[in-house]
Tab-separated table of C-alpha atoms in Angstrom:
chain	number	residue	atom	x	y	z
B	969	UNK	CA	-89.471	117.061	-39.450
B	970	UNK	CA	-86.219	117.528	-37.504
B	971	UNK	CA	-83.047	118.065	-39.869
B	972	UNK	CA	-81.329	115.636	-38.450
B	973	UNK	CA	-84.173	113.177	-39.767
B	974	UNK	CA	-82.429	114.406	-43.430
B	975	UNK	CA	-78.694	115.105	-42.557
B	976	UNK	CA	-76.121	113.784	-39.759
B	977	UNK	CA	-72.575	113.649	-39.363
B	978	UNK	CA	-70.098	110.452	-39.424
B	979	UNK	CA	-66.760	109.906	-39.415
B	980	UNK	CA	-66.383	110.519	-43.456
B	981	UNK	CA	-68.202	113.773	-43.086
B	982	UNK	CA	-71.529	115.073	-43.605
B	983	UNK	CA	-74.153	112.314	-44.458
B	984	UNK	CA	-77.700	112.388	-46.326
B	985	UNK	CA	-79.401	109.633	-44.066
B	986	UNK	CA	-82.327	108.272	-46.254
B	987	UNK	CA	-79.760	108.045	-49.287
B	988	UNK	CA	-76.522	106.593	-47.615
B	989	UNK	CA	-74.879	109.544	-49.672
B	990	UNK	CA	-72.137	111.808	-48.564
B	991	UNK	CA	-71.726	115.498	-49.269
B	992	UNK	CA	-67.630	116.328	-49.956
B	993	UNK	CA	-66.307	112.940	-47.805
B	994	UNK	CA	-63.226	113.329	-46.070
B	995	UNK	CA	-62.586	109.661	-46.938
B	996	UNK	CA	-63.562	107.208	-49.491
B	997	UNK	CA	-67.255	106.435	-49.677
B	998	UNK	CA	-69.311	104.417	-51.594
B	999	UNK	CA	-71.179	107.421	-52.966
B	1000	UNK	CA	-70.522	111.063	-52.610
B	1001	UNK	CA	-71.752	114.498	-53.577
B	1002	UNK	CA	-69.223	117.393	-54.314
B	1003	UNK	CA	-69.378	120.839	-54.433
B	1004	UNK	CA	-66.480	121.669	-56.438
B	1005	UNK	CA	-63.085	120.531	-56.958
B	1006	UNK	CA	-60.828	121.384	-54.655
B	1007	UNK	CA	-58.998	119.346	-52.720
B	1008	UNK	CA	-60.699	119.647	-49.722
B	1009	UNK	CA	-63.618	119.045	-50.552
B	1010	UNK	CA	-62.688	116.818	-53.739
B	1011	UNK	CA	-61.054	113.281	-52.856
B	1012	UNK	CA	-60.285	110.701	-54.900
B	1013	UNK	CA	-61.158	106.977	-54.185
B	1014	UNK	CA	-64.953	107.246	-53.940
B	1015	UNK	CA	-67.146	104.530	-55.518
B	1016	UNK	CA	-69.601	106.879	-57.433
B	1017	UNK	CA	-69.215	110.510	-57.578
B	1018	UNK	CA	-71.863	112.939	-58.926
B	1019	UNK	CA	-70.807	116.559	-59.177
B	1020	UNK	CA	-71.077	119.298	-62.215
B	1021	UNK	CA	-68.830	118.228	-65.393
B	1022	UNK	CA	-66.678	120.905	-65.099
B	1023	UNK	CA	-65.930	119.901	-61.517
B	1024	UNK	CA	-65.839	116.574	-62.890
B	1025	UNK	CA	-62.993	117.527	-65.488
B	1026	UNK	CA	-61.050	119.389	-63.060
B	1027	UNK	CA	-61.268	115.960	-60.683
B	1028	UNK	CA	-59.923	114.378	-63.641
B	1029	UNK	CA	-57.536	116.486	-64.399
B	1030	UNK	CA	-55.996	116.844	-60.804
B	1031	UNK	CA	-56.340	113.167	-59.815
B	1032	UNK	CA	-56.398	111.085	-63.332
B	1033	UNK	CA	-59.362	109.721	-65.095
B	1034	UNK	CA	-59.874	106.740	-62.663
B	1035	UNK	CA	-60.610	109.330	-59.818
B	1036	UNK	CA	-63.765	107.106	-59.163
B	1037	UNK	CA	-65.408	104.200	-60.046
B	1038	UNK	CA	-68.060	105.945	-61.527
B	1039	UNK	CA	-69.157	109.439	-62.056
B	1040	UNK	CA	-72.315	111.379	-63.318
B	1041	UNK	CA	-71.994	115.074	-64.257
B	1042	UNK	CA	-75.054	116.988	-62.868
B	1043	UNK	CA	-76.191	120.029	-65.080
B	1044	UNK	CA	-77.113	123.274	-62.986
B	1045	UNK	CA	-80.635	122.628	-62.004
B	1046	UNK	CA	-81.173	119.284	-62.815
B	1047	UNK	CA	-82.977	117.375	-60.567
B	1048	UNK	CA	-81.409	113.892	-59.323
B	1049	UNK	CA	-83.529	111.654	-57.627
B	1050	UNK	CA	-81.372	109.421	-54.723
B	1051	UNK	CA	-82.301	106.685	-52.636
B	1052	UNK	CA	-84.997	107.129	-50.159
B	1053	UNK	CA	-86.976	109.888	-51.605
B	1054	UNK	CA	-84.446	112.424	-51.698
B	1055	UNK	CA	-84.437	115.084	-54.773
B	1056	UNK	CA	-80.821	116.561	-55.199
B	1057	UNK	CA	-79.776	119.622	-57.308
B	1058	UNK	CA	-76.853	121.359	-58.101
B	1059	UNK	CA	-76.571	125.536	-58.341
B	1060	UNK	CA	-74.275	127.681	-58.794
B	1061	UNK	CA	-71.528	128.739	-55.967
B	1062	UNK	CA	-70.028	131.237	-57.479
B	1063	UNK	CA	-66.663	130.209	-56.398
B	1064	UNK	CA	-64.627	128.619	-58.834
B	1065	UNK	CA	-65.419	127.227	-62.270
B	1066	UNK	CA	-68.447	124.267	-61.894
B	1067	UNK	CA	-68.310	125.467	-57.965
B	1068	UNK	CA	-72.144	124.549	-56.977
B	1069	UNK	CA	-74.725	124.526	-53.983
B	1070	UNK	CA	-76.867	121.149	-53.138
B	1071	UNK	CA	-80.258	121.687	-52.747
B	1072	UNK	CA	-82.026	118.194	-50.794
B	1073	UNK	CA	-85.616	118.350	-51.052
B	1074	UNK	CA	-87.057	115.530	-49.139
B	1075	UNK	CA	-91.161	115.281	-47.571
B	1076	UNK	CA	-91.540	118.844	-48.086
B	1077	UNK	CA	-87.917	119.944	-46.324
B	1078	UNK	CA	-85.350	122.125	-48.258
B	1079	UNK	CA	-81.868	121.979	-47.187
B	1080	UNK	CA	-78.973	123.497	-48.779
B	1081	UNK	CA	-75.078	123.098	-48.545
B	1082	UNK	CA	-73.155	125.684	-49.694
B	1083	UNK	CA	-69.901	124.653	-50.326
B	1084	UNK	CA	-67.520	127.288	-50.293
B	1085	UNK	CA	-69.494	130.242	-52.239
B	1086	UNK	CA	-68.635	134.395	-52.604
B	1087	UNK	CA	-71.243	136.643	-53.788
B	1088	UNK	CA	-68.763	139.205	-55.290
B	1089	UNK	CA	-69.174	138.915	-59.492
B	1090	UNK	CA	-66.419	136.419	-60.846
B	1091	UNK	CA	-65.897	136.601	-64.790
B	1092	UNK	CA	-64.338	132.915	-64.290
B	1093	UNK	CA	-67.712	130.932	-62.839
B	1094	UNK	CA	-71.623	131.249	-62.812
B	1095	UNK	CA	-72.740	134.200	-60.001
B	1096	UNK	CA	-73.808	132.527	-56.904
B	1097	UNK	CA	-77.377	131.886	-56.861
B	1098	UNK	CA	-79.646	132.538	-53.758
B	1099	UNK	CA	-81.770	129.314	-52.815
B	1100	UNK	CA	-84.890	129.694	-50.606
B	1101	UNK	CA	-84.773	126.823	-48.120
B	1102	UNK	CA	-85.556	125.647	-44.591
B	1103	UNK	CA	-81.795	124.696	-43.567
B	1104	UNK	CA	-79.026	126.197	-44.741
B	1105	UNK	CA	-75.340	124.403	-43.927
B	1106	UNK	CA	-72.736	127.306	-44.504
B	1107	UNK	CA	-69.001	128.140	-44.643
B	1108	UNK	CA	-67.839	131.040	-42.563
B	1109	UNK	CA	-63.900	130.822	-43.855
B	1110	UNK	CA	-64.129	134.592	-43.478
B	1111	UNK	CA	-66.505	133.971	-40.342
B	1112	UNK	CA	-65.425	137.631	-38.524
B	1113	UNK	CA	-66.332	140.694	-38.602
B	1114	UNK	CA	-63.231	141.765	-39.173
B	1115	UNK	CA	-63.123	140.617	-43.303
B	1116	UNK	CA	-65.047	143.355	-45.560
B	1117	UNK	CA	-63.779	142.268	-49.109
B	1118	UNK	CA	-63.236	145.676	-50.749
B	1119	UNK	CA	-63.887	145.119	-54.247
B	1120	UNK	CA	-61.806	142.755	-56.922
B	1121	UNK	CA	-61.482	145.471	-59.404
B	1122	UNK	CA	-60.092	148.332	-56.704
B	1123	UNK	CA	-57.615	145.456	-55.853
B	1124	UNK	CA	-56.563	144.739	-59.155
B	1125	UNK	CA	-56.444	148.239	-60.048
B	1126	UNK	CA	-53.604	148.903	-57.431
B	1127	UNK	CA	-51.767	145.959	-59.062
B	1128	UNK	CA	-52.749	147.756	-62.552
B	1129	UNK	CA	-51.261	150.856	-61.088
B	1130	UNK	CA	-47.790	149.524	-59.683
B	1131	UNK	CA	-47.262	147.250	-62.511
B	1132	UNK	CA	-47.587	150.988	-64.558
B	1133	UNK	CA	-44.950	152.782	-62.076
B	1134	UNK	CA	-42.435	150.179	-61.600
B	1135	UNK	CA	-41.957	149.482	-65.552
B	1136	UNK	CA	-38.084	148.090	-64.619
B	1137	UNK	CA	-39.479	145.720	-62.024
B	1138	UNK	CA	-41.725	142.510	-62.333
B	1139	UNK	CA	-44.750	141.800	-60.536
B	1140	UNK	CA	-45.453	138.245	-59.097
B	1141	UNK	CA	-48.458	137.594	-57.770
B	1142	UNK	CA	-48.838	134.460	-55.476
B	1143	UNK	CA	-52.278	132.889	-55.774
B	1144	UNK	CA	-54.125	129.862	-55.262
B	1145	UNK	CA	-53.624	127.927	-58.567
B	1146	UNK	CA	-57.386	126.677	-58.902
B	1147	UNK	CA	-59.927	129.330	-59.131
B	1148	UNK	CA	-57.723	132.314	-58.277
B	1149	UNK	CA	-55.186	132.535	-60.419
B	1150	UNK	CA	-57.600	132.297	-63.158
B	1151	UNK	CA	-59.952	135.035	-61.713
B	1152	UNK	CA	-57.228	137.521	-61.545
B	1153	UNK	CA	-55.766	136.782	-65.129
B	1154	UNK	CA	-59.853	137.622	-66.013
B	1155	UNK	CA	-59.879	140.591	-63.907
B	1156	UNK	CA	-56.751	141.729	-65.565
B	1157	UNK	CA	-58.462	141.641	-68.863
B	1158	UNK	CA	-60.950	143.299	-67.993
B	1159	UNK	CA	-59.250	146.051	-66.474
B	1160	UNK	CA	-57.727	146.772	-69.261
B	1161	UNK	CA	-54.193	144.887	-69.098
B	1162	UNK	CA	-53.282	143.962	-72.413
B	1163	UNK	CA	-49.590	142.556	-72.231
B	1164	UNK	CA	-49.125	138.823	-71.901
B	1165	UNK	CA	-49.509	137.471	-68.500
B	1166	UNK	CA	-47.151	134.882	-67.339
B	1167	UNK	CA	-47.680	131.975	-65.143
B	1168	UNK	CA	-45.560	129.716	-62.861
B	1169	UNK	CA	-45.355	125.910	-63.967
B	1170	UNK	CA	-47.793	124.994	-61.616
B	1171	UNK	CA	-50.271	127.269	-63.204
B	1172	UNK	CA	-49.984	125.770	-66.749
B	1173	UNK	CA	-52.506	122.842	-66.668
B	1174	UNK	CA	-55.382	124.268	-64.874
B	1175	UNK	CA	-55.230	127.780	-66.591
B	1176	UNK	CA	-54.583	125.576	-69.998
B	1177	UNK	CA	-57.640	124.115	-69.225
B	1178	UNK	CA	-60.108	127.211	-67.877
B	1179	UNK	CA	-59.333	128.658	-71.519
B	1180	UNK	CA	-60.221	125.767	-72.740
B	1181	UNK	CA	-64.267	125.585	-70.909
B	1182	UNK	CA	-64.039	129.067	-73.122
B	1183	UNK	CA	-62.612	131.290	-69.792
B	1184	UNK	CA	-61.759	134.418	-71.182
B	1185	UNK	CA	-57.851	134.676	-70.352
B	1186	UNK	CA	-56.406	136.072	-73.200
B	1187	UNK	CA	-52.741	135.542	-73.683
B	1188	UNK	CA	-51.151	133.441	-71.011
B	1189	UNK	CA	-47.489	132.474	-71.239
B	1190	UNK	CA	-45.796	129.970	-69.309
B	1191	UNK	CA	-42.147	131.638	-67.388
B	1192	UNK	CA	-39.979	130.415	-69.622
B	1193	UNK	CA	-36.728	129.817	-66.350
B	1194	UNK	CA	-33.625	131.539	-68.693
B	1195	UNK	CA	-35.540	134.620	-69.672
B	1196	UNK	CA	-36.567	135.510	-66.221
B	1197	UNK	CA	-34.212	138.494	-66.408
B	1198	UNK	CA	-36.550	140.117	-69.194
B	1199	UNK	CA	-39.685	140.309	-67.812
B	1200	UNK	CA	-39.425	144.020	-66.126
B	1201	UNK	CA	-43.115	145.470	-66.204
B	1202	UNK	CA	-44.836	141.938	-66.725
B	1203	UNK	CA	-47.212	140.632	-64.281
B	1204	UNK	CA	-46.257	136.635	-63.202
B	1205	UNK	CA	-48.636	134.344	-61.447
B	1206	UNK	CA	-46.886	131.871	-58.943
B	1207	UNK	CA	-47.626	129.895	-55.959
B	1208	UNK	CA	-47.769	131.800	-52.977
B	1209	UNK	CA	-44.747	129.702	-51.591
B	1210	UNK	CA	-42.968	130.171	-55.046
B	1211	UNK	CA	-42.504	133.763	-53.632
B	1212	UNK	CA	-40.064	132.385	-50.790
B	1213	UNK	CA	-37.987	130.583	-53.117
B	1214	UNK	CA	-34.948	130.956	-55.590
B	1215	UNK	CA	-37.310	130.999	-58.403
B	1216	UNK	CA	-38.453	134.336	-57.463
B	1217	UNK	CA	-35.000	135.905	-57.284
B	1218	UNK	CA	-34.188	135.505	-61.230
B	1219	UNK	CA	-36.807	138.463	-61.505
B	1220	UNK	CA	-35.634	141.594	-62.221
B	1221	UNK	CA	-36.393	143.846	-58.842
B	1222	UNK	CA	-39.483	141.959	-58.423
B	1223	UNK	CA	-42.355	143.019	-56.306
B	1224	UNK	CA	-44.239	140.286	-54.203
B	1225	UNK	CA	-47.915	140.559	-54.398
B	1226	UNK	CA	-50.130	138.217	-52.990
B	1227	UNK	CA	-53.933	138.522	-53.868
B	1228	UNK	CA	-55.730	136.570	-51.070
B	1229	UNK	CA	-58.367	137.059	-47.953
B	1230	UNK	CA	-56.331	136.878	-45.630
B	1231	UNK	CA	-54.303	140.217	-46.868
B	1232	UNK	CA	-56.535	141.975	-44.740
B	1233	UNK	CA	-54.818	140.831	-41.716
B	1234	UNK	CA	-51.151	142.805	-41.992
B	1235	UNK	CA	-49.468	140.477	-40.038
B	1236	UNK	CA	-50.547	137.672	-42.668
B	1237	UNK	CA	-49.436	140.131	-45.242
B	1238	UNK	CA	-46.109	140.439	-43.325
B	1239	UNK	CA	-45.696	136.713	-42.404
B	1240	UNK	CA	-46.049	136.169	-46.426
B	1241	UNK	CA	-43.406	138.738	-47.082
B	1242	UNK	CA	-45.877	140.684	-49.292
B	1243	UNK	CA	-44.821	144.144	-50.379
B	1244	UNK	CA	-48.211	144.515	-52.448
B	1245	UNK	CA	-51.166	142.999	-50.455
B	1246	UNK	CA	-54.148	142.668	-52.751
B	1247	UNK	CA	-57.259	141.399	-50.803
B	1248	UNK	CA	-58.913	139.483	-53.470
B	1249	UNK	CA	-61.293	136.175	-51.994
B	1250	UNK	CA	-62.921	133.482	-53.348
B	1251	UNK	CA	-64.997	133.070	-49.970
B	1252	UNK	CA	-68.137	135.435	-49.132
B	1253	UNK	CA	-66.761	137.775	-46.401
B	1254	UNK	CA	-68.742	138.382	-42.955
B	1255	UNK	CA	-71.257	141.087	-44.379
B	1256	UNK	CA	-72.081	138.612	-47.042
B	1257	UNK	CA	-71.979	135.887	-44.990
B	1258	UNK	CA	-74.925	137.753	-42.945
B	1259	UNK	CA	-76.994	138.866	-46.226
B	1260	UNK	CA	-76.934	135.177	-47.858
B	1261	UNK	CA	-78.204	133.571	-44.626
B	1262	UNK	CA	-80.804	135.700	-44.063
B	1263	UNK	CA	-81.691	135.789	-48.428
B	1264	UNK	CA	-82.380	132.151	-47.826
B	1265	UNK	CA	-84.853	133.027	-45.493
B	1266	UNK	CA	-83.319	129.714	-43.394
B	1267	UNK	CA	-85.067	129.166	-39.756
B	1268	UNK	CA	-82.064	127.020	-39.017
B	1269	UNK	CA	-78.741	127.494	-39.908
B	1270	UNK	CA	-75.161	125.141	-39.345
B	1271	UNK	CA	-71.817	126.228	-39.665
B	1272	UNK	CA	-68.946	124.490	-40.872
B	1273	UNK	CA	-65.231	125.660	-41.747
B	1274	UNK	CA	-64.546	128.538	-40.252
B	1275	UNK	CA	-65.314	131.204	-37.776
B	1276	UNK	CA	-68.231	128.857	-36.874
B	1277	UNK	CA	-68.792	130.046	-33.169
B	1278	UNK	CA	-68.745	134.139	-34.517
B	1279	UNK	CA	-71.296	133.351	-37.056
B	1280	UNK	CA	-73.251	131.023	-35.392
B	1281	UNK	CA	-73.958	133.779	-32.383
B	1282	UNK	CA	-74.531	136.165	-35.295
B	1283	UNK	CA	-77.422	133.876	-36.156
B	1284	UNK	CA	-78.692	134.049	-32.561
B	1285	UNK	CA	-78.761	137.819	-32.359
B	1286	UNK	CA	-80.873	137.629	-35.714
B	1287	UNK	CA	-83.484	135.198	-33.806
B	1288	UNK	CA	-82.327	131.716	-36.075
B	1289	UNK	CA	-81.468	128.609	-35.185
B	1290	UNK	CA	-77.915	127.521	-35.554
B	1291	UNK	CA	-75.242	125.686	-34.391
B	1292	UNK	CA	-71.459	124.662	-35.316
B	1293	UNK	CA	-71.245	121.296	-37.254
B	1294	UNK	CA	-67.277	120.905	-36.239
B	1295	UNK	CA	-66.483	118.715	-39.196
B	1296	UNK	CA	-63.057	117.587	-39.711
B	1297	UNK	CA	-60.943	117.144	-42.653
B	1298	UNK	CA	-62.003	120.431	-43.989
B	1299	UNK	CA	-59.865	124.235	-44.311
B	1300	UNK	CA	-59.663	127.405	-46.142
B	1301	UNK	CA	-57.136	125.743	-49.436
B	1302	UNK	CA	-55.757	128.585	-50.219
B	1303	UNK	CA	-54.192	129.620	-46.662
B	1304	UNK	CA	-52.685	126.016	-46.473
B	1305	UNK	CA	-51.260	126.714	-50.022
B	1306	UNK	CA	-49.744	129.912	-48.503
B	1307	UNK	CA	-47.387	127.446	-45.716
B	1308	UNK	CA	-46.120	124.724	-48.924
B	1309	UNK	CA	-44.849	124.382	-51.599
B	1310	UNK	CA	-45.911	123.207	-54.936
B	1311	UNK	CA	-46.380	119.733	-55.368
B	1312	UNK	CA	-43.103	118.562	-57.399
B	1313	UNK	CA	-44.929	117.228	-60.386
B	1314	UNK	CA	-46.241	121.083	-61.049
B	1315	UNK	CA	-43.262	122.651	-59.958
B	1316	UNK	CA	-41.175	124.423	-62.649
B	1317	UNK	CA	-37.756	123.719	-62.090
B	1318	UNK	CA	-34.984	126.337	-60.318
C-alpha cells in the first residue's frame, strides 16, 4: 500500500483520505485531529475536534468553550476507530502539557504524525514516546545541524547563577507563554530556586491553569506594575516582546534573558537584545531529530515545518525514503512570538 493511499495534502492541510479527517487544519474543517494546542496547530471553528483533554482545556481556555461544535478528549493510548477503517491513537509528544503523536493504523499500515515533539525530559508534560511505524510525518523546526540543545538544567543553572551574582538587579526572562514559561518555572524548582517567581500578565491564565492539571510550579506571583522597583534578585517571566517595551524599564537594572532555540544563533540572541541567552527548546534538535527517525524504524519519512530539505537529504544519506510535505499555515510559535507583542487582552498594562 502506497501512503498516499492513507494520507494526502489539501488546501486545509494534511488529510486522512479513507476518514475525510484532518490532522491540525489550517482552516475550519468538518472534523479535525490535533496534536496539541498551540495556535498553529490549534484553530478554532472546526465542526468536531478530537484531541487529549488537556489539549482540549487549553483550546478552551485560549479560544472560549464554543471552540468547536463538538469535541472528544482522547486518553493516551486509546484507540479511536474513524471512518473507513482507520484506527487512531494519541501518545505522548513530549512537548507541552497534553502535546501528543497520532498513530493511523489502517490494512496493516502504521503511520505516525508527530506534531511538534522534543525528546529532552520536561517535568511539565508526559516524555515523548517512541512509536514503531512504517511512515513517519516529522517536524524539523530545528532541521540543521547547526542546533545541539545543550541541556535544560545547564541552561537554567546559568540563569540560577546570575540571578545569585546580580542580587540588586532583576532577571526577566522572555518565553513563549504556553509550554515554556511553565517548563522553566518547573526547572527552576527543581534546581533548587526557592523565591517566588513572577510572571507577566500574559502569563497568569495559562500558568494559573498548568498548576491547576497538578504542574508542579510552586509559588508564582503575578508583577504587581507599582512594585516593579522592588523586585532586585527575583526572576520575572514575560513575553519575549515585553522585553522591548516600557514595561521592562520599571525593573531595577534588569537583565534580559531569553530562554529559546533559537539562542543558539548569536545574531538571534543579538536581534532580541538578550544579555543572557539561555538555549532552552521545546522542539527535538537535529541529533534528535536523526535518533527518533531512525527509533521508529520508518522506511519512509515526510517533513514538514522546518529545515525540511536538510533533513530530508539526511534521510537519503541513511538509505530512507523521504520527501518535504511543504504545508502551509504552519511555523515555529515561539519565534513568531519573539517579532509581537502580546495580544491586548493578556497584556498587563504600562
Amino acid at each position: 500500500m502506497r501512503p498516499e493511499d492513507l494520507l494526502c495534502r489539501t488546501a486545509q492541510g494534511l488529510c486522512v483520505r479513507p476518514s475525510g479527517v484532518h490532522i491540525d487544519p489550517t482552516r475550519p474543517v468538518e472534523r479535525a485531529l490535533i496534536t496539541h494546542g498551540h495556535s498553529d496547530h490549534a484553530r478554532a471553528g472546526h465542526g468536531a475536534v478530537m484531541a487529549t483533554p488537556e489539549t482540549l482545556r487549553i483550546m478552551a481556555l485560549r479560544y472560549g468553550e464554543d471552540f468547536a461544535r463538538s469535541v472528544q478528549p482522547v486518553e493516551y493510548g486509546e484507540i479511536v476507530k474513524l471512518k473507513g477503517g482507520v484506527q487512531a491513537s494519541f501518545h505522548p509528544a513530549g512537548h507541552v502539557l497534553g502535546s501528543a503523536q497520532i498513530l493511523l493504523e489502517w490494512k496493516g499500515f502504521r503511520a505516525v504524525i508527530s506534531g511538534d515533539y522534543k525528546r529532552e525530559r520536561d517535568p511539565t508534560c508526559a516524555p515523548f514516546t517512541v512509536i514503531p511505524c512504517d511512515l513517519f510525518i516529522t517536524e524539523a523546526t530545528f532541521g540543521l545541524p547547526v542546533f545541539r540543545h545543550p541541556p535544560a538544567r545547564d541552561e537554567i543553572a546559568k540563569l540560577v547563577d546570575s540571578a545569585e551574582l546580580f542580587p540588586e538587579r532583576a532577571h526577566l526572562v522572555g518565553a513563549y507563554s504556553l509550554g515554556k514559561a511553565q517548563r522553566l518555572m518547573a526547572l527552576l524548582r527543581e534546581a533548587g530556586w526557592q523565591r517566588p517567581i513572577y510572571m507577566h500578565g500574559a502569563m497568569v491564565r495559562i500558568s494559573e491553569f498548568y498548576k491547576a492539571e497538578g504542574v508542579p510550579l510552586g509559588d508564582i506571583r503575578p508583577v504587581v506594575l507599582d512594585e516593579r522597583k522592588k523586585l532586585g534578585g527575583e526572576i520575572v517571566i514575560c513575553p519575549p516582546s515585553a522585553l522591548q517595551e516600557l514595561w521592562s524599564r520599571k525593573f531595577p537594572d534588569p537583565v534580559s534573558a531569553m530562554a529559546s532555540g533559537w539562542m543558539r544563533v548569536r545574531a538571534r540572541a543579538r536581534q532580541n537584545g538578550a544579555e543572557l541567552p539561555l538555549v532552552i527548546s521545546d522542539h527535538a534538535d537535529w541529533d534528535d531529530l536523526g535518533r527518533t527517525i531512525l527509533d521508529t524504524g520508518a522506511q519512509e519519512i515526510w517533513v514538514t515545518h522546518g529545515a525540511e530539505e536538510a533533513l530530508v537529504h539526511w534521510c537519503e544519506t541513511q538509505g530512507l525514503k523521504a520527501k518535504p510535505l511543504h504545508l502551509l499555515g504552519y511555523g515555529d510559535e515561539e519565534a513568531e512570538e519573539l517579532a509581537k507583542p502580546p495580544e491586548p487582552s493578556e497584556a498587563a498594562p504600562i
